[in-house]
């Protein structure tokens, strides 16, 4: 239902500069798709949706970039405008638009060694607990709650909260892994 695609630069990239790696999310289904982009806390796993990027040096398989640990567990509240619909076949960059943030792991990674690097991205909308065991296991399954989307402070109460949770309930619970992109640095 959701296609997550990474696009890398063409040709070798210079050392000492980040590569421009872009993201597209596409509704591959036949109905409208509700989704949110990269929100405050999404990249480091503090809130749903989780966008989890990594960069791996192919020569030795070492992960050289991943989301930084959260400095503060409080994240901005979810707003109705943070959720959007994509029509069937429609694409969108989840790092752009109101409330959306860039993937800092990709934006800040500057290789110091020449070679080939693999950029990877996983989107999780609540299909697992966020316990990242590296494998899909029963321990990772389905305990995420709609409240895990709301944020850490300034969360609405009463009817506004119920309306926001009703929007969150429209987002399909899934885990999508983009095909990785490889970038050469010289």
mmCIF file of C-alpha atoms in Angstrom:
data_model
loop_
_atom_site.group_PDB
_atom_site.id
_atom_site.type_symbol
_atom_site.label_atom_id
_atom_site.label_comp_id
_atom_site.label_asym_id
_atom_site.label_seq_id
_atom_site.Cartn_x
_atom_site.Cartn_y
_atom_site.Cartn_z
ATOM 1 C CA UNK A 1 0.000 0.000 0.000
ATOM 2 C CA UNK A 2 2.956 2.348 0.688
ATOM 3 C CA UNK A 3 6.049 2.573 -1.485
ATOM 4 C CA UNK A 4 9.042 4.195 0.205
ATOM 5 C CA UNK A 5 11.769 5.149 -2.252
ATOM 6 C CA UNK A 6 15.219 6.649 -1.753
ATOM 7 C CA UNK A 7 16.938 8.616 -4.514
ATOM 8 C CA UNK A 8 20.675 9.209 -4.433
ATOM 9 C CA UNK A 9 22.958 11.442 -6.473
ATOM 10 C CA UNK A 10 24.295 10.238 -9.796
ATOM 11 C CA UNK A 11 28.010 9.647 -10.062
ATOM 12 C CA UNK A 12 30.769 9.765 -7.460
ATOM 13 C CA UNK A 13 30.509 12.362 -4.690
ATOM 14 C CA UNK A 14 33.375 14.359 -3.163
ATOM 15 C CA UNK A 15 34.672 13.421 0.282
ATOM 16 C CA UNK A 16 33.992 15.955 2.988
ATOM 17 C CA UNK A 17 30.461 16.781 1.808
ATOM 18 C CA UNK A 18 27.110 15.122 2.488
ATOM 19 C CA UNK A 19 25.357 13.397 -0.407
ATOM 20 C CA UNK A 20 21.882 14.548 -1.313
ATOM 21 C CA UNK A 21 19.624 11.567 -0.666
ATOM 22 C CA UNK A 22 15.933 12.253 -1.166
ATOM 23 C CA UNK A 23 12.839 10.352 -0.028
ATOM 24 C CA UNK A 24 9.505 9.790 -1.770
ATOM 25 C CA UNK A 25 6.496 8.124 -0.231
ATOM 26 C CA UNK A 26 3.868 6.890 -2.717
ATOM 27 C CA UNK A 27 0.346 5.592 -2.221
ATOM 28 C CA UNK A 28 0.437 2.283 -4.093
ATOM 29 C CA UNK A 29 -3.083 1.382 -2.977
ATOM 30 C CA UNK A 30 -6.487 2.035 -4.502
ATOM 31 C CA UNK A 31 -7.842 4.242 -1.665
ATOM 32 C CA UNK A 32 -6.742 7.459 -0.036
ATOM 33 C CA UNK A 33 -3.811 6.965 2.336
ATOM 34 C CA UNK A 34 -3.421 8.901 5.594
ATOM 35 C CA UNK A 35 0.200 9.459 6.620
ATOM 36 C CA UNK A 36 2.542 11.852 8.416
ATOM 37 C CA UNK A 37 6.019 12.957 7.464
ATOM 38 C CA UNK A 38 9.163 13.091 9.556
ATOM 39 C CA UNK A 39 8.015 14.787 12.774
ATOM 40 C CA UNK A 40 9.901 15.948 15.848
ATOM 41 C CA UNK A 41 11.033 12.678 17.465
ATOM 42 C CA UNK A 42 10.288 10.445 14.439
ATOM 43 C CA UNK A 43 13.909 9.895 13.432
ATOM 44 C CA UNK A 44 15.219 8.933 16.864
ATOM 45 C CA UNK A 45 12.240 6.699 17.661
ATOM 46 C CA UNK A 46 10.544 8.818 20.335
ATOM 47 C CA UNK A 47 7.239 8.923 18.503
ATOM 48 C CA UNK A 48 5.272 7.516 15.621
ATOM 49 C CA UNK A 49 5.682 7.529 12.742
ATOM 50 C CA UNK A 50 9.246 6.306 13.017
ATOM 51 C CA UNK A 51 11.541 7.095 10.091
ATOM 52 C CA UNK A 52 14.762 5.161 10.827
ATOM 53 C CA UNK A 53 17.706 5.976 8.505
ATOM 54 C CA UNK A 54 21.146 4.360 8.519
ATOM 55 C CA UNK A 55 24.323 4.669 6.474
ATOM 56 C CA UNK A 56 26.635 1.649 6.179
ATOM 57 C CA UNK A 57 30.182 1.540 4.788
ATOM 58 C CA UNK A 58 30.091 -1.389 2.364
ATOM 59 C CA UNK A 59 33.804 -2.258 2.602
ATOM 60 C CA UNK A 60 33.442 -3.544 6.157
ATOM 61 C CA UNK A 61 29.686 -3.481 6.871
ATOM 62 C CA UNK A 62 30.046 -0.923 9.657
ATOM 63 C CA UNK A 63 27.066 1.366 10.314
ATOM 64 C CA UNK A 64 28.685 4.802 10.166
ATOM 65 C CA UNK A 65 25.573 6.934 10.688
ATOM 66 C CA UNK A 66 22.273 6.371 12.463
ATOM 67 C CA UNK A 67 19.874 8.593 14.402
ATOM 68 C CA UNK A 68 21.407 10.307 17.385
ATOM 69 C CA UNK A 69 19.943 9.404 20.766
ATOM 70 C CA UNK A 70 17.321 11.831 21.972
ATOM 71 C CA UNK A 71 18.664 14.612 24.162
ATOM 72 C CA UNK A 72 15.199 15.341 25.509
ATOM 73 C CA UNK A 73 12.271 12.926 25.529
ATOM 74 C CA UNK A 74 9.741 15.714 24.962
ATOM 75 C CA UNK A 75 8.580 16.162 21.394
ATOM 76 C CA UNK A 76 6.245 18.680 19.837
ATOM 77 C CA UNK A 77 2.570 17.785 19.884
ATOM 78 C CA UNK A 78 0.924 16.239 16.855
ATOM 79 C CA UNK A 79 -1.387 18.637 15.039
ATOM 80 C CA UNK A 80 -4.156 17.692 12.601
ATOM 81 C CA UNK A 81 -2.171 19.484 9.857
ATOM 82 C CA UNK A 82 0.711 17.006 10.405
ATOM 83 C CA UNK A 83 -1.451 14.240 8.933
ATOM 84 C CA UNK A 84 -2.248 14.313 5.246
ATOM 85 C CA UNK A 85 -3.895 12.186 2.625
ATOM 86 C CA UNK A 86 -2.323 10.865 -0.539
ATOM 87 C CA UNK A 87 -4.624 9.879 -3.372
ATOM 88 C CA UNK A 88 -3.931 6.559 -5.122
ATOM 89 C CA UNK A 89 -0.704 6.951 -7.123
ATOM 90 C CA UNK A 90 0.184 10.271 -5.464
ATOM 91 C CA UNK A 91 3.751 10.793 -4.169
ATOM 92 C CA UNK A 92 5.130 13.105 -1.518
ATOM 93 C CA UNK A 93 8.441 13.937 0.160
ATOM 94 C CA UNK A 94 7.865 13.248 3.891
ATOM 95 C CA UNK A 95 10.745 15.609 4.770
ATOM 96 C CA UNK A 96 9.022 18.659 3.311
ATOM 97 C CA UNK A 97 5.936 20.606 4.163
ATOM 98 C CA UNK A 98 4.404 21.989 7.343
ATOM 99 C CA UNK A 99 5.643 20.219 10.472
ATOM 100 C CA UNK A 100 8.076 17.979 8.560
ATOM 101 C CA UNK A 101 11.787 17.766 9.282
ATOM 102 C CA UNK A 102 14.761 16.611 7.188
ATOM 103 C CA UNK A 103 16.366 13.251 7.939
ATOM 104 C CA UNK A 104 19.335 14.575 9.899
ATOM 105 C CA UNK A 105 21.210 11.255 9.687
ATOM 106 C CA UNK A 106 21.454 11.652 5.906
ATOM 107 C CA UNK A 107 21.854 15.443 5.923
ATOM 108 C CA UNK A 108 24.753 15.408 8.414
ATOM 109 C CA UNK A 109 26.685 12.326 7.326
ATOM 110 C CA UNK A 110 30.036 13.398 5.871
ATOM 111 C CA UNK A 111 32.276 10.467 4.927
ATOM 112 C CA UNK A 112 35.951 10.734 5.838
ATOM 113 C CA UNK A 113 37.047 7.640 3.907
ATOM 114 C CA UNK A 114 36.580 7.051 0.186
ATOM 115 C CA UNK A 115 34.388 4.127 -0.757
ATOM 116 C CA UNK A 116 30.856 2.982 -1.329
ATOM 117 C CA UNK A 117 28.156 3.685 1.294
ATOM 118 C CA UNK A 118 24.637 2.260 1.559
ATOM 119 C CA UNK A 119 21.799 4.555 2.659
ATOM 120 C CA UNK A 120 18.755 2.730 4.058
ATOM 121 C CA UNK A 121 15.418 3.836 5.498
ATOM 122 C CA UNK A 122 12.588 2.110 7.349
ATOM 123 C CA UNK A 123 9.180 3.651 8.028
ATOM 124 C CA UNK A 124 7.170 2.245 10.934
ATOM 125 C CA UNK A 125 3.679 3.582 11.592
ATOM 126 C CA UNK A 126 3.019 1.405 14.621
ATOM 127 C CA UNK A 127 3.482 -2.108 13.315
ATOM 128 C CA UNK A 128 5.982 -2.851 16.086
ATOM 129 C CA UNK A 129 6.940 -1.634 19.537
ATOM 130 C CA UNK A 130 10.012 0.236 18.407
ATOM 131 C CA UNK A 131 12.204 -2.362 20.090
ATOM 132 C CA UNK A 132 14.764 -2.558 17.330
ATOM 133 C CA UNK A 133 16.062 -6.098 17.487
ATOM 134 C CA UNK A 134 17.132 -6.043 13.859
ATOM 135 C CA UNK A 135 14.622 -8.731 12.969
ATOM 136 C CA UNK A 136 10.875 -8.986 12.777
ATOM 137 C CA UNK A 137 10.042 -11.087 15.830
ATOM 138 C CA UNK A 138 6.983 -11.646 17.957
ATOM 139 C CA UNK A 139 8.560 -9.396 20.617
ATOM 140 C CA UNK A 140 8.477 -6.491 18.139
ATOM 141 C CA UNK A 141 4.808 -6.898 17.268
ATOM 142 C CA UNK A 142 1.801 -4.653 17.748
ATOM 143 C CA UNK A 143 1.878 -2.982 21.120
ATOM 144 C CA UNK A 144 2.196 0.539 19.729
ATOM 145 C CA UNK A 145 -0.786 2.666 20.723
ATOM 146 C CA UNK A 146 -2.409 5.597 18.894
ATOM 147 C CA UNK A 147 -1.278 7.796 21.813
ATOM 148 C CA UNK A 148 2.320 7.089 20.740
ATOM 149 C CA UNK A 149 1.726 9.608 17.928
ATOM 150 C CA UNK A 150 0.647 12.535 20.093
ATOM 151 C CA UNK A 151 3.933 13.921 21.403
ATOM 152 C CA UNK A 152 5.216 14.846 24.811
ATOM 153 C CA UNK A 153 3.696 18.189 25.750
ATOM 154 C CA UNK A 154 0.900 20.496 24.673
ATOM 155 C CA UNK A 155 -1.208 17.489 23.707
ATOM 156 C CA UNK A 156 -4.861 18.416 23.264
ATOM 157 C CA UNK A 157 -7.474 17.157 25.703
ATOM 158 C CA UNK A 158 -11.118 16.221 25.478
ATOM 159 C CA UNK A 159 -12.842 16.410 22.093
ATOM 160 C CA UNK A 160 -9.749 17.803 20.328
ATOM 161 C CA UNK A 161 -7.750 14.783 21.535
ATOM 162 C CA UNK A 162 -10.446 12.342 20.397
ATOM 163 C CA UNK A 163 -10.613 14.012 16.961
ATOM 164 C CA UNK A 164 -6.824 13.799 16.621
ATOM 165 C CA UNK A 165 -6.804 10.129 17.646
ATOM 166 C CA UNK A 166 -9.543 9.482 15.044
ATOM 167 C CA UNK A 167 -7.215 10.902 12.361
ATOM 168 C CA UNK A 168 -4.314 8.796 13.645
ATOM 169 C CA UNK A 169 -6.538 5.708 13.448
ATOM 170 C CA UNK A 170 -6.808 6.265 9.673
ATOM 171 C CA UNK A 171 -3.054 5.731 9.206
ATOM 172 C CA UNK A 172 -2.347 2.102 8.244
ATOM 173 C CA UNK A 173 -0.159 0.230 10.713
ATOM 174 C CA UNK A 174 2.765 -1.024 8.691
ATOM 175 C CA UNK A 175 6.502 -1.267 8.433
ATOM 176 C CA UNK A 176 8.009 -0.379 5.052
ATOM 177 C CA UNK A 177 11.666 -0.707 4.082
ATOM 178 C CA UNK A 178 12.995 1.305 1.134
ATOM 179 C CA UNK A 179 15.390 -0.300 -1.302
ATOM 180 C CA UNK A 180 18.789 1.038 -0.236
ATOM 181 C CA UNK A 181 20.740 3.538 -2.302
ATOM 182 C CA UNK A 182 24.496 3.203 -2.748
ATOM 183 C CA UNK A 183 26.714 6.250 -3.117
ATOM 184 C CA UNK A 184 30.415 6.299 -4.071
ATOM 185 C CA UNK A 185 32.646 8.887 -2.427
ATOM 186 C CA UNK A 186 36.069 9.807 -3.872
#
